[in-house]
Amino acid sequence: MGLNPQRVDPLLVESSQVRAEEAIDAYSHDRPDGRGWDTSIGDGTLEALDFSVDENLTTLGYIDGSSLGDTAEGAWTGFLSDQGHAMPLVTNKFTRIGVGVSKNAGGTGYYVVEHFASEPY
């Protein structure tokens, strides 16, 4: 019994990229204006629909005096080492994924955001 594949979803790619760029100024699951991260998906009203979403957020490279690894493999390893971050990756709950990446202001590190959604939305 294996995992079902997750399809790349353009709406989630867009929202995860928005969130990766927001993380430059506010590294949090909340948006810079205080709204929840899930308001970045579509027009921000998807919470009324019958579906589930999740967000993973991490950093790579050298940010705020810390070396955090600099590869996609490093991000993947970090996500899998934490139960909360691993859940959307190792269950069949989510069928869609989008990934966004932004470079920090100093150019020494990256913010990586993964968005997940279930069917339907």
Coordinates of C-alpha atoms in Angstrom, one line a residue:
M1 CA 0.0 0.0 0.0
G2 CA 1.8 3.1 -1.2
L3 CA 1.2 6.8 -1.3
N4 CA -0.9 8.4 -4.1
P5 CA 1.0 11.0 -6.1
Q6 CA 0.3 14.6 -5.5
R7 CA -0.4 16.7 -8.6
V8 CA 1.2 20.1 -9.1
D9 CA -1.6 22.6 -8.9
P10 CA -1.1 26.1 -10.4
L11 CA -3.3 27.8 -7.8
L12 CA -1.1 26.3 -5.0
V13 CA 2.1 27.2 -6.8
E14 CA 0.9 30.8 -7.0
S15 CA -0.2 30.9 -3.3
S16 CA 3.0 29.2 -2.1
Q17 CA 5.1 31.7 -4.0
V18 CA 3.2 34.6 -2.5
R19 CA 3.9 33.1 0.9
A20 CA 7.6 32.5 0.2
E21 CA 7.9 36.2 -0.7
E22 CA 6.0 37.2 2.4
A23 CA 8.4 35.1 4.6
I24 CA 11.2 37.5 3.7
D25 CA 9.6 40.1 5.9
A26 CA 7.5 37.9 8.2
Y27 CA 8.7 34.3 8.8
S28 CA 5.4 32.9 10.2
H29 CA 2.4 30.9 9.2
D30 CA 0.5 34.1 9.6
R31 CA 0.6 36.6 6.8
P32 CA 2.2 40.1 7.3
D33 CA -1.2 41.6 7.7
G34 CA -2.2 39.1 10.4
R35 CA -4.5 37.0 8.3
G36 CA -4.0 33.2 8.2
W37 CA -1.7 31.8 5.5
D38 CA -4.6 30.0 3.8
T39 CA -6.0 33.4 2.7
S40 CA -3.2 33.4 0.1
I41 CA -5.0 30.6 -1.9
G42 CA -7.1 32.0 -4.7
D43 CA -9.2 35.0 -3.6
G44 CA -8.9 34.1 0.1
T45 CA -12.4 32.6 0.4
L46 CA -11.7 28.9 0.0
E47 CA -12.1 28.2 3.7
A48 CA -15.9 28.0 3.1
L49 CA -15.5 25.0 0.7
D50 CA -15.2 21.3 1.5
F51 CA -11.5 20.6 1.4
S52 CA -8.4 20.5 3.6
V53 CA -5.2 22.6 3.2
D54 CA -1.8 22.6 4.9
E55 CA 1.4 24.7 4.7
N56 CA 5.0 23.8 5.3
L57 CA 7.5 26.7 5.7
T58 CA 11.3 26.4 6.1
T59 CA 14.5 28.2 5.4
L60 CA 17.7 27.1 3.6
G61 CA 21.1 28.7 3.5
Y62 CA 22.4 31.4 5.8
I63 CA 19.7 33.5 7.4
D64 CA 19.9 35.4 10.6
G65 CA 23.3 34.0 11.6
S66 CA 22.3 30.4 11.2
S67 CA 23.5 27.9 8.5
L68 CA 20.4 25.8 7.7
G69 CA 21.6 23.7 4.8
D70 CA 21.3 24.8 1.2
T71 CA 19.7 22.0 -0.8
A72 CA 16.1 20.9 -1.6
E73 CA 17.2 17.6 0.0
G74 CA 17.9 19.5 3.2
A75 CA 14.4 21.0 3.1
W76 CA 12.9 17.6 2.5
T77 CA 14.9 16.0 5.3
G78 CA 13.9 18.8 7.7
F79 CA 10.2 18.4 6.8
L80 CA 10.3 14.6 7.3
S81 CA 12.1 14.9 10.7
D82 CA 9.1 16.7 12.2
Q83 CA 5.8 14.9 12.5
G84 CA 3.7 18.0 11.9
H85 CA 5.6 18.9 8.7
A86 CA 5.8 15.3 7.5
M87 CA 2.1 14.6 7.7
P88 CA 1.1 16.2 4.4
L89 CA 4.0 14.5 2.7
V90 CA 3.5 10.9 4.0
T91 CA -0.3 10.5 3.9
N92 CA -2.9 10.2 1.2
K93 CA -4.9 13.1 2.6
F94 CA -3.6 15.7 0.1
T95 CA -3.8 15.2 -3.7
R96 CA -2.4 18.6 -4.8
I97 CA 0.8 20.5 -4.1
G98 CA 2.5 23.8 -4.9
V99 CA 6.0 24.9 -4.0
G100 CA 7.3 28.5 -3.8
V101 CA 10.9 29.7 -3.1
S102 CA 12.2 33.2 -2.5
K103 CA 15.7 34.5 -1.7
N104 CA 16.3 36.5 1.4
A105 CA 17.3 40.2 1.1
G106 CA 21.0 39.4 1.6
G107 CA 21.0 36.8 -1.0
T108 CA 22.4 34.2 1.3
G109 CA 19.4 32.0 2.0
Y110 CA 16.0 30.9 0.8
Y111 CA 12.5 30.6 2.1
V112 CA 10.6 27.5 0.9
V113 CA 6.9 27.1 1.2
E114 CA 4.8 24.0 0.3
H115 CA 1.0 24.2 0.0
F116 CA -1.2 21.1 0.0
A117 CA -4.9 20.7 -0.8
S118 CA -7.3 17.8 -0.8
E119 CA -10.1 17.1 -3.3
P120 CA -12.3 18.8 -4.1
Y121 CA -11.7 22.5 -4.1

